[in-house]
């Protein structure tokens, strides 16, 4: 304690010196606070970590509570998976982009689907007008899925698919493609997003209400546990919560609260936590506040380990490991001076790596203007490769551990996220909190506060509210999706419907409807329907007829 | 206010795009500026947007679209307004709209397009200065 006494004295002297300086020269701001409202001190010392227990707070890499890393050797063993989210136009065009990315050294695929696909409409649906192939690839049937993975052996890549409401259908299509390629299901590696709860407050591509959606999710857990054991059955996503405007603390809190809801739903459906726990994965945002982000990832890892162990009684350490994919913050990019986005993304990616991500997508510099062009996506991928191969930050594990600031911030983020989780528990859990509009409201308030800070100049965005230039140079080669894509897609759909065995399709859809009305696992009848060449829209319509559609209230 | 009535804005998300952070922030800013704002929620068809605007007696329709479907959706709204003989609603668009699409949208009758990074004060000012129906404060 002598040392701390000395330190207190030293700090008092320092503060007296600071007081003198402040009289002559005030600091840049009266108050320094991060996005989560946590005050940032002038300097951190061991006084900020009094009573802090290394073993309890950190442990060793690969050991409970996994603050330092989920694997004992982390990036010394192998780098994170470099996974650029990509998809546009038709399956053929996206397939070409995948081959390009794999040749550029990308190590996993990540499929972006267009909005009609994400909401369970075929390309010829009235609501699909103007949207086909725009924000991702259009998938109507097994035919499209086969073309999407043409020439890509599914036992040799790991594939992440950003699909939520119709996840069971898209996963079934993937399984059917694997079957055609002769790849057994237990060789398949990848992730489906399959996280519906964040869709209601943040991303908006829901079809059914929360409760039938939860059933589809637990059906996937159950099916994959048995037949697709290496598959990550869900990617519980804070990314979109953050993009919708939440703070870092809210991102952790709402994501883990959703995670708790999924675990509870699976347990309620009769599964054991250690059966499905090891296949749960997460997805976070990496924003610009460098240290806040690093601390956020570490806090999330520790908090989830405790939740799984203490709340759900998990015994298998793999159930306690929070493994996550990260995407750099799309919402931090500017349309003004787009080349600046390369720098923003690089810092965000570095924070994700220092925070120990298992998989990373770096945004392309032209994304505030359009879907990524080939050049922009290559620069984004190279950013990851430079961090991995040139900066040496991966050679020791969790290098910022023990930093007075990082540890103090990690503790505070964890504590504040825990407060939110307790509040959500009191409301009856994440589903109830969403139904009450609580989470939506919290996110919206943070989003508005952020915007006001920019407009008042309290938060500087280079090139936007400071260091502006008169004439903006915009990148010349923005990606443009040919409007004829929709026509091609609709023509193919007609061809499909004319050439398939329609009686078999009707039979498969009737079987699916009967299963949905009862309580059987829906994966087998969906897989049968997909193989009969029923379309995504037909399968989702069948489920809509039983489950109804979710409507968000106007405000 | 000259006519004793607040400016009424119908904020809408046409199409399937679910990214509503921007439009919700704008709703909050317009409310702070003293306007009355009704937000339709997601996935509105052009028909629904026009019907809601008429029903709510809106002075302004503010639409946001980030999915790339704006050319079809925004112009379809203008077309339906025209068919219904409604010409005094100020219609604004926003979202990720490529520069080359803007002249076409303006020609269709969208008064202004606000892209990423817009200051909400500029939108408030634009609405006040360009209102077609009545001069409110």
XYZ file of C-alpha atoms in Angstrom:
692
model
C 0.000 0.000 0.000
C 3.013 2.199 0.438
C 3.330 2.411 -3.302
C -0.259 3.589 -3.705
C 0.257 6.182 -0.983
C 3.282 7.482 -2.837
C 1.293 7.492 -6.004
C -1.533 9.464 -4.416
C 0.984 12.041 -3.363
C 2.523 12.108 -6.805
C -0.872 12.516 -8.386
C -1.771 15.346 -6.033
C 1.408 17.131 -7.076
C 0.579 16.511 -10.693
C -2.909 17.918 -10.253
C -1.546 21.026 -8.622
C 0.749 21.471 -11.607
C -2.153 20.920 -13.984
C -4.236 23.530 -12.162
C -1.552 26.102 -12.866
C -1.386 25.184 -16.529
C -5.167 25.322 -16.835
C -5.204 28.918 -15.614
C -3.050 29.932 -18.532
C -4.250 27.462 -21.084
C -7.574 25.667 -20.799
C -7.921 22.194 -22.281
C -9.565 21.594 -25.662
C -12.819 20.722 -23.939
C -14.337 21.267 -20.536
C -15.331 17.616 -20.400
C -13.989 14.564 -22.186
C -16.573 11.799 -22.512
C -16.772 8.768 -24.831
C -19.765 7.655 -26.911
C -21.180 5.696 -23.977
C -21.109 8.683 -21.665
C -18.135 7.363 -19.692
C -15.909 10.255 -18.586
C -12.344 10.075 -19.873
C -9.765 11.061 -17.268
C -6.734 13.144 -18.011
C -4.444 10.290 -17.045
C -4.868 6.761 -15.723
C -2.700 5.250 -13.029
C -2.752 2.169 -10.796
C -5.117 4.199 -8.588
C -7.829 3.536 -11.163
C -7.398 -0.205 -10.736
C -7.303 -0.408 -6.940
C -8.318 -3.865 -5.754
C -8.301 -5.101 -9.342
C -7.703 -8.844 -9.550
C -5.752 -10.083 -12.558
C -6.967 -13.672 -12.338
C -10.603 -12.751 -11.960
C -10.616 -10.000 -14.588
C -8.271 -11.426 -17.209
C -7.012 -14.929 -16.681
C -4.909 -16.222 -19.543
C -5.701 -16.319 -23.262
C -8.033 -19.223 -23.980
C -9.165 -19.406 -20.372
C -12.214 -18.219 -18.515
C -13.323 -15.430 -18.563
C -11.637 -15.148 -21.966
C -11.034 -11.416 -21.661
C -7.627 -11.721 -23.320
C -8.605 -14.097 -26.142
C -10.748 -17.145 -26.793
C -7.827 -19.207 -28.081
C -4.618 -19.891 -26.138
C -2.413 -18.828 -29.055
C -4.774 -16.363 -30.774
C -3.251 -14.735 -33.891
C 0.089 -16.437 -33.288
C -1.699 -19.583 -34.437
C -3.622 -18.122 -37.299
C -4.955 -14.739 -38.380
C -8.614 -13.863 -38.324
C -10.722 -14.818 -41.329
C -10.638 -12.005 -43.862
C -14.151 -11.887 -45.081
C -15.497 -9.161 -47.338
C -19.283 -8.926 -47.484
C -20.238 -9.048 -51.128
C -23.185 -9.561 -53.389
C -24.981 -7.700 -56.148
C -27.035 -8.259 -59.258
C -27.399 -11.907 -60.237
C -25.792 -15.073 -58.939
C -23.399 -15.173 -61.924
C -22.073 -11.658 -61.356
C -21.640 -12.242 -57.637
C -19.945 -15.565 -58.319
C -17.361 -13.691 -60.413
C -16.712 -11.271 -57.522
C -16.213 -14.259 -55.183
C -13.642 -15.787 -57.481
C -11.887 -12.400 -57.663
C -11.856 -12.060 -53.853
C -10.623 -15.615 -53.309
C -7.833 -15.001 -55.808
C -6.961 -11.770 -53.946
C -6.372 -13.796 -50.791
C -9.690 -13.497 -49.034
C -10.124 -16.497 -46.774
C -13.883 -16.743 -46.375
C -16.976 -15.801 -48.342
C -19.668 -13.496 -47.070
C -22.912 -13.316 -48.993
C -24.989 -10.152 -49.230
C -28.549 -10.812 -50.403
C -30.823 -8.254 -51.995
C -33.791 -6.939 -50.019
C -36.515 -9.007 -51.698
C -34.534 -12.153 -50.820
C -34.025 -10.936 -47.253
C -37.742 -10.318 -46.848
C -38.835 -13.529 -48.537
C -40.133 -12.181 -51.849
C -39.362 -13.552 -55.288
C -37.926 -11.130 -57.817
C -41.279 -10.816 -59.602
C -43.152 -9.668 -56.484
C -44.693 -6.224 -56.730
C -42.776 -4.998 -53.674
C -39.504 -6.111 -55.253
C -39.766 -3.465 -57.983
C -36.622 -1.388 -58.120
C -34.877 -3.539 -55.491
C -33.793 -6.679 -57.369
C -30.037 -7.243 -57.146
C -29.424 -3.811 -55.619
C -27.950 -4.261 -52.139
C -27.032 -7.873 -52.658
C -27.549 -10.838 -54.885
C -31.058 -11.948 -55.877
C -31.812 -15.549 -54.913
C -35.182 -16.987 -55.877
C -34.528 -20.688 -55.983
C -32.013 -23.491 -55.736
C -31.010 -22.713 -59.320
C -29.678 -19.306 -58.250
C -27.887 -20.763 -55.269
C -26.125 -23.328 -57.475
C -24.941 -20.576 -59.785
C -23.783 -18.484 -56.837
C -21.345 -21.187 -55.690
C -20.359 -22.446 -59.132
C -16.739 -23.627 -59.049
C -16.416 -23.080 -55.281
C -16.038 -26.379 -53.413
C -18.094 -25.939 -50.265
C -15.862 -28.168 -48.182
C -12.972 -25.757 -48.783
C -14.405 -22.359 -47.928
C -16.188 -21.039 -44.928
C -19.275 -19.101 -45.944
C -21.044 -16.452 -43.969
C -24.545 -15.553 -45.069
C -26.262 -12.388 -43.915
C -29.741 -13.749 -43.860
C -32.249 -13.519 -41.063
C -36.008 -13.843 -41.521
C -35.811 -16.497 -44.308
C -32.601 -18.003 -42.919
C -33.973 -21.536 -42.776
C -34.732 -21.406 -46.515
C -31.360 -20.036 -47.576
C -29.522 -22.462 -45.306
C -31.555 -25.305 -46.833
C -30.524 -24.114 -50.299
C -26.876 -24.096 -49.223
C -27.231 -27.638 -47.895
C -28.859 -28.725 -51.139
C -25.963 -27.254 -53.151
C -23.499 -29.102 -50.909
C -25.409 -32.320 -51.491
C -25.196 -31.809 -55.263
C -21.447 -31.170 -54.969
C -21.148 -34.399 -52.985
C -19.987 -32.571 -49.839
C -21.279 -34.134 -46.605
C -23.025 -31.711 -44.232
C -20.511 -32.305 -41.470
C -17.770 -30.838 -43.673
C -19.564 -27.519 -44.075
C -18.179 -24.510 -42.250
C -19.747 -21.118 -42.032
C -22.244 -18.878 -40.341
C -25.773 -17.744 -40.894
C -26.732 -14.478 -39.283
C -30.154 -15.805 -38.250
C -30.592 -13.075 -35.620
C -34.117 -11.754 -35.855
C -34.306 -9.760 -32.636
C -32.016 -7.008 -33.885
C -34.140 -6.663 -37.028
C -37.041 -5.067 -35.193
C -35.167 -2.175 -33.598
C -32.294 -1.879 -36.043
C -32.235 -3.437 -39.482
C -35.815 -3.816 -40.570
C -35.763 -7.024 -42.617
C -38.192 -9.016 -40.533
C -41.058 -11.091 -41.926
C -42.761 -12.811 -39.004
C -43.218 -11.584 -35.459
C -40.645 -12.347 -32.762
C -42.237 -15.516 -31.450
C -42.549 -17.631 -34.644
C -39.149 -16.248 -35.651
C -37.683 -17.598 -32.425
C -39.081 -20.992 -33.309
C -37.373 -20.982 -36.711
C -34.123 -20.030 -34.993
C -34.259 -22.802 -32.421
C -35.221 -25.253 -35.198
C -31.975 -24.306 -36.955
C -29.969 -24.758 -33.732
C -31.463 -28.191 -33.285
C -31.061 -29.304 -36.894
C -27.455 -28.123 -37.193
C -26.434 -29.630 -33.861
C -27.447 -32.985 -35.316
C -26.480 -32.712 -38.969
C -24.230 -29.688 -39.605
C -22.052 -29.726 -36.499
C -19.364 -27.266 -37.641
C -21.840 -24.601 -38.639
C -22.279 -21.416 -36.609
C -26.035 -21.414 -36.229
C -26.422 -17.745 -35.394
C -24.411 -14.563 -35.436
C -25.899 -12.442 -32.709
C -25.446 -9.021 -34.148
C -24.633 -5.777 -32.473
C -23.361 -4.364 -35.749
C -26.704 -3.068 -36.910
C -27.662 -1.874 -33.453
C -24.584 0.339 -33.572
C -25.277 1.440 -37.134
C -28.767 2.421 -36.051
C -27.083 4.813 -33.656
C -26.455 3.063 -30.344
C -23.441 3.720 -28.155
C -20.735 1.107 -27.573
C -22.230 0.137 -24.221
C -25.710 -0.200 -25.728
C -24.269 -2.320 -28.532
C -22.829 -4.803 -26.035
C -25.870 -4.711 -23.776
C -28.586 -5.149 -26.405
C -26.615 -7.796 -28.297
C -25.962 -9.902 -25.234
C -29.559 -9.422 -24.068
C -30.659 -10.836 -27.437
C -28.157 -13.656 -26.950
C -29.715 -14.442 -23.589
C -33.140 -14.608 -25.265
C -31.880 -17.119 -27.867
C -30.203 -19.313 -25.274
C -33.299 -19.271 -23.105
C -35.536 -20.092 -26.099
C -33.368 -23.070 -27.026
C -33.359 -24.323 -23.439
C -37.128 -23.888 -23.299
C -37.360 -25.935 -26.508
C -35.640 -28.789 -24.671
C -32.017 -28.389 -25.737
C -29.035 -28.469 -23.394
C -26.882 -25.369 -23.243
C -23.646 -27.193 -24.028
C -25.204 -28.806 -27.113
C -25.713 -25.556 -28.967
C -23.662 -23.067 -26.911
C -20.360 -23.705 -28.728
C -21.944 -22.831 -32.106
C -23.240 -19.416 -31.138
C -21.257 -16.572 -32.653
C -21.429 -12.799 -32.514
C -21.020 -9.839 -34.801
C -19.839 -6.418 -33.661
C -19.178 -3.017 -35.093
C -15.807 -1.345 -34.827
C -16.230 2.397 -34.603
C -13.747 5.242 -34.396
C -13.119 5.673 -30.672
C -10.098 3.414 -30.682
C -9.714 2.517 -27.006
C -13.432 2.422 -26.323
C -13.794 -0.156 -29.084
C -10.936 -2.353 -27.883
C -12.320 -2.267 -24.354
C -15.792 -3.033 -25.706
C -14.673 -6.292 -27.337
C -12.869 -7.387 -24.196
C -15.804 -6.481 -21.961
C -18.239 -8.358 -24.211
C -16.086 -11.457 -24.081
C -15.899 -11.426 -20.290
C -19.562 -10.650 -19.810
C -20.746 -13.446 -22.116
C -18.468 -15.967 -20.425
C -20.042 -15.075 -17.082
C -23.576 -15.197 -18.486
C -23.079 -18.644 -19.973
C -21.352 -20.037 -16.917
C -23.246 -18.436 -14.083
C -26.680 -17.827 -15.552
C -27.063 -20.841 -17.819
C -24.771 -23.295 -16.043
C -22.654 -24.096 -19.103
C -19.880 -26.556 -18.359
C -18.124 -26.705 -21.729
C -15.673 -23.791 -21.973
C -16.488 -23.532 -25.689
C -20.022 -22.506 -24.729
C -18.544 -19.589 -22.781
C -16.309 -18.258 -25.534
C -17.630 -15.244 -27.317
C -16.325 -15.639 -30.867
C -17.123 -12.741 -33.145
C -16.974 -11.272 -36.599
C -16.386 -7.548 -36.881
C -17.252 -5.025 -39.524
C -15.822 -1.547 -39.500
C -18.438 1.165 -39.007
C -20.290 1.945 -42.212
C -21.962 4.867 -40.477
C -18.585 6.497 -39.809
C -17.846 6.835 -43.515
C -18.467 10.069 -45.343
C -19.538 10.786 -48.870
C -17.401 13.934 -48.604
C -13.699 13.296 -49.375
C -14.229 9.522 -49.661
C -10.525 8.659 -49.627
C -10.474 9.649 -45.942
C -12.594 6.566 -45.362
C -9.559 4.374 -46.022
C -7.921 5.825 -42.915
C -11.055 5.566 -40.797
C -11.497 1.939 -41.775
C -7.856 1.109 -41.066
C -8.068 2.458 -37.511
C -11.346 0.671 -36.904
C -9.883 -2.553 -38.248
C -6.861 -2.164 -35.990
C -9.173 -1.749 -32.987
C -10.999 -4.939 -33.975
C -7.714 -6.819 -34.228
C -6.452 -5.480 -30.905
C -9.834 -6.479 -29.498
C -9.322 -10.031 -30.741
C -11.852 -10.523 -33.531
C -12.096 -13.926 -35.255
C -13.253 -12.557 -38.570
C -13.228 -9.110 -40.143
C -14.858 -7.131 -42.923
C -13.292 -3.803 -43.766
C -15.520 -1.295 -45.511
C -14.646 0.069 -48.907
C -13.971 3.792 -49.206
C -16.771 4.399 -51.692
C -19.528 2.835 -49.590
C -21.186 6.090 -48.592
C -21.812 6.524 -52.315
C -22.533 3.085 -53.740
C -21.787 -0.603 -53.414
C -18.029 -1.201 -53.384
C -16.183 -1.077 -56.678
C -13.513 -3.684 -57.321
C -10.662 -1.249 -56.581
C -12.238 -0.071 -53.342
C -12.879 -3.574 -52.061
C -9.313 -4.539 -52.885
C -7.924 -1.605 -50.889
C -10.191 -2.639 -48.016
C -8.937 -6.201 -48.086
C -5.321 -5.029 -48.396
C -5.878 -2.931 -45.251
C -6.496 -6.133 -43.321
C -3.548 -7.854 -44.907
C -1.241 -4.952 -44.019
C -2.381 -5.059 -40.393
C -1.849 -8.819 -40.299
C 1.413 -9.161 -42.175
C 3.215 -5.844 -41.763
C 2.401 -4.213 -38.410
C 3.364 -7.082 -36.078
C 0.420 -6.316 -33.788
C -0.558 -9.996 -33.975
C 2.661 -11.360 -32.550
C 1.679 -11.079 -28.914
C -1.763 -11.684 -27.495
C -3.992 -8.882 -26.196
C -1.084 -6.436 -26.107
C -3.047 -3.660 -24.389
C -3.906 -5.772 -21.352
C -2.757 -4.166 -18.159
C -3.063 -0.667 -19.536
C -4.620 1.333 -16.723
C -6.955 3.007 -19.164
C -7.957 -0.089 -21.136
C -8.637 -2.161 -18.038
C -10.553 0.593 -16.314
C -12.626 1.182 -19.441
C -13.229 -2.546 -19.951
C -14.568 -2.762 -16.383
C -16.795 0.267 -16.836
C -18.239 -0.895 -20.154
C -18.984 -4.277 -18.637
C -20.673 -2.713 -15.607
C -22.785 -0.330 -17.672
C -23.819 -3.080 -20.087
C -24.754 -5.238 -17.109
C -27.014 -2.437 -15.825
C -28.890 -2.444 -19.139
C -29.151 -6.243 -19.129
C -30.610 -6.127 -15.606
C -33.133 -3.543 -16.739
C -34.114 -5.647 -19.759
C -34.446 -8.710 -17.500
C -36.826 -6.733 -15.309
C -38.913 -5.925 -18.380
C -39.192 -9.648 -19.122
C -36.236 -10.047 -21.484
C -35.219 -8.789 -24.902
C -38.379 -9.823 -26.752
C -40.566 -7.952 -24.269
C -38.241 -4.928 -24.273
C -38.438 -4.779 -28.066
C -42.204 -5.195 -28.035
C -42.403 -2.280 -25.594
C -40.238 -0.173 -27.904
C -37.663 0.378 -25.165
C -34.617 -0.651 -27.186
C -35.735 1.324 -30.245
C -36.123 4.440 -28.124
C -32.729 4.118 -26.460
C -31.026 3.704 -29.838
C -32.876 6.616 -31.430
C -31.947 8.959 -28.622
C -28.282 8.065 -28.982
C -28.448 8.499 -32.756
C -29.960 11.954 -32.430
C -27.438 12.985 -29.770
C -24.597 11.914 -32.096
C -26.023 13.926 -34.989
C -26.467 16.998 -32.772
C -22.867 16.731 -31.621
C -21.724 16.790 -35.235
C -23.967 19.719 -36.097
C -22.823 21.716 -33.088
C -19.209 20.958 -33.947
C -18.647 19.133 -30.675
C -17.745 16.044 -32.642
C -15.393 16.604 -35.537
C -15.761 14.647 -38.744
C -12.866 15.527 -40.998
C -14.013 16.746 -44.368
C -17.614 17.036 -43.201
C -17.758 19.676 -40.478
C -14.085 20.644 -40.479
C -11.379 20.833 -43.141
C -13.965 20.979 -45.884
C -12.933 21.550 -49.467
C -14.990 23.449 -51.990
C -14.920 21.073 -54.879
C -15.399 17.467 -53.893
C -13.746 14.808 -56.005
C -15.897 11.723 -56.189
C -14.485 8.350 -57.225
C -15.074 7.789 -60.903
C -15.758 4.065 -61.049
C -18.733 3.579 -58.752
C -20.473 0.264 -59.072
C -23.787 0.509 -60.810
C -26.221 -2.379 -60.941
C -27.741 -2.790 -64.373
C -31.539 -2.295 -64.136
C -31.912 -5.189 -66.619
C -30.899 -7.543 -63.786
C -34.503 -7.626 -62.612
C -35.729 -8.622 -66.093
C -33.182 -11.419 -66.333
C -34.084 -12.642 -62.875
C -37.830 -12.605 -63.624
C -37.297 -14.453 -66.915
C -35.360 -17.134 -65.096
C -38.115 -17.470 -62.539
C -40.633 -18.052 -65.352
C -38.377 -20.667 -66.870
C -38.084 -22.390 -63.481
C -41.811 -22.501 -62.919
C -42.417 -23.838 -66.439
C -39.852 -26.602 -66.212
C -40.212 -27.985 -62.681
C -42.621 -30.626 -61.430
C -45.341 -28.363 -60.067
C -47.291 -31.185 -58.400
C -44.186 -32.047 -56.382
C -43.788 -28.380 -55.408
C -47.406 -28.171 -54.223
C -46.998 -31.358 -52.213
C -43.808 -30.067 -50.557
C -45.473 -26.756 -49.688
C -48.508 -28.531 -48.240
C -46.226 -30.662 -46.072
C -44.427 -27.530 -44.898
C -47.709 -25.851 -44.012
C -48.806 -28.845 -41.968
C -45.470 -28.880 -40.156
C -45.703 -25.155 -39.422
C -49.180 -25.584 -37.969
C -47.841 -28.229 -35.612
C -44.607 -28.042 -33.687
C -42.219 -30.158 -35.740
C -38.765 -28.915 -36.675
C -39.241 -26.995 -39.915
C -35.803 -27.602 -41.435
C -36.602 -31.007 -43.020
C -39.797 -29.853 -44.823
C -38.063 -26.632 -45.917
C -35.150 -28.647 -47.306
C -37.600 -30.885 -49.170
C -39.404 -27.838 -50.583
C -36.145 -26.245 -51.717
C -35.099 -29.448 -53.470
C -38.462 -29.660 -55.227
C -37.549 -26.210 -56.669
C -40.167 -24.318 -54.707
C -39.097 -20.663 -54.666
C -38.061 -18.626 -51.681
C -41.222 -16.528 -52.053
C -43.463 -19.591 -52.187
C -41.897 -21.080 -49.089
C -42.099 -17.802 -47.171
C -45.701 -17.252 -48.291
C -46.562 -20.688 -46.944
C -45.088 -19.696 -43.599
C -46.748 -16.253 -43.750
C -50.112 -17.974 -44.108
C -49.496 -19.736 -40.787
C -47.417 -17.224 -38.825
C -48.725 -13.892 -40.127
C -46.524 -10.872 -40.796
C -45.063 -8.436 -38.314
C -46.178 -4.827 -38.595
C -44.235 -2.040 -37.003
C -46.305 0.731 -35.513
C -46.125 4.173 -37.155
C -45.009 7.033 -34.939
C -47.183 31.180 -37.253
C -49.225 33.078 -39.720
C -51.894 30.488 -40.232
C -51.851 29.159 -36.701
C -50.854 25.741 -37.865
C -47.598 23.877 -37.665
C -45.917 22.613 -40.813
C -46.937 18.976 -41.231
C -44.390 16.534 -42.562
C -44.992 12.965 -43.602
C -41.718 11.084 -43.284
C -41.632 7.809 -45.176
C -39.447 4.853 -46.028
C -40.524 3.656 -49.463
C -39.563 0.176 -50.612
C -37.887 -2.562 -48.642
C -34.910 -0.691 -47.194
C -34.819 -0.972 -43.409
C -32.132 1.619 -42.639
C -34.171 4.221 -40.847
C -31.581 5.863 -38.626
C -31.409 8.861 -40.970
C -35.119 9.453 -41.347
C -35.670 9.051 -37.602
C -32.941 11.577 -36.835
C -34.555 13.941 -39.318
C -37.977 13.384 -37.715
C -36.499 14.377 -34.345
C -34.799 17.457 -35.825
C -37.961 18.630 -37.618
C -39.967 18.171 -34.418
C -37.372 20.165 -32.510
C -37.791 22.864 -35.140
C -41.499 23.029 -34.316
C -42.936 20.938 -37.118
C -45.457 18.180 -36.786
C -44.017 14.929 -38.104
C -45.709 11.646 -38.870
C -43.392 8.753 -39.640
C -44.998 5.930 -41.619
C -42.578 3.196 -40.603
C -40.874 0.811 -43.015
C -41.825 -0.770 -46.333
C -44.332 1.689 -47.647
C -45.518 1.444 -51.227
C -45.724 4.692 -53.217
C -49.523 4.308 -53.121
C -49.513 4.079 -49.325
C -47.251 7.108 -48.995
C -49.447 9.314 -51.159
C -52.615 8.100 -49.433
C -51.088 8.818 -46.001
C -49.933 12.274 -47.089
C -53.411 13.175 -48.296
C -55.074 11.666 -45.246
C -52.751 13.516 -42.875
C -53.010 16.728 -44.862
C -49.231 16.871 -45.085
C -47.437 19.935 -46.420
C -44.268 17.986 -47.002
C -43.353 14.397 -47.903
C -39.803 13.473 -46.894
C -38.639 10.111 -48.226
C -35.473 8.207 -47.497
C -34.071 5.297 -49.454
C -30.641 3.706 -49.236
C -31.231 0.566 -51.247
C -30.798 1.979 -54.732
C -34.489 1.674 -55.585
C -35.037 5.453 -55.420
C -35.396 6.012 -59.163
C -38.425 3.788 -59.323
C -39.923 4.594 -55.917
C -39.483 8.384 -55.765
C -40.707 8.981 -59.284
C -43.655 6.660 -58.740
C -44.722 8.779 -55.756
C -44.584 11.902 -57.945
C -46.564 10.148 -60.651
C -49.350 9.148 -58.248
C -49.488 12.639 -56.756
C -49.920 14.019 -60.248
C -52.634 11.497 -61.076
C -54.480 12.579 -57.964
C -54.084 16.215 -58.883
C -52.015 17.008 -55.804
C -49.421 19.594 -56.714
C -48.963 21.605 -53.562
C -47.054 19.090 -51.433
C -43.327 19.724 -51.198
C -41.558 16.410 -51.819
C -38.004 15.749 -50.626
C -35.748 12.748 -51.019
C -32.688 11.516 -49.211
C -30.395 8.557 -48.771
C -27.669 7.147 -50.957
C -28.518 8.771 -54.264
C -25.836 8.869 -56.971
C -25.224 12.359 -58.393
C -26.187 11.281 -61.887
C -29.672 10.290 -60.717
C -30.446 13.686 -59.184
C -31.401 15.601 -62.372
C -33.905 12.885 -63.292
C -35.481 12.937 -59.836
C -35.735 16.720 -59.865
C -37.279 16.632 -63.311
C -39.888 14.259 -61.894
C -40.734 16.899 -59.297
C -38.668 16.019 -56.221
C -37.739 19.453 -54.898
C -34.414 18.523 -53.332
C -32.212 15.525 -52.598
C -30.291 15.438 -49.308
C -27.336 13.081 -49.275
C -25.202 11.590 -46.504
C -23.696 14.173 -44.179
C -26.512 16.695 -44.588
C -26.935 19.103 -41.671
C -30.515 18.789 -40.433
C -30.675 22.589 -40.109
C -30.342 22.788 -43.894
C -33.404 20.593 -44.289
C -35.407 22.715 -41.845
C -34.380 25.849 -43.700
C -35.177 24.350 -47.091
C -38.646 23.309 -45.974
C -39.426 26.752 -44.533
C -38.270 28.522 -47.664
C -39.871 26.246 -50.210
C -43.187 25.318 -48.713
C -45.803 25.347 -51.429
C -48.979 25.490 -49.411
C -48.790 28.269 -46.904
C -46.168 30.445 -45.389
C -45.598 29.187 -41.919
C -43.103 30.601 -39.486
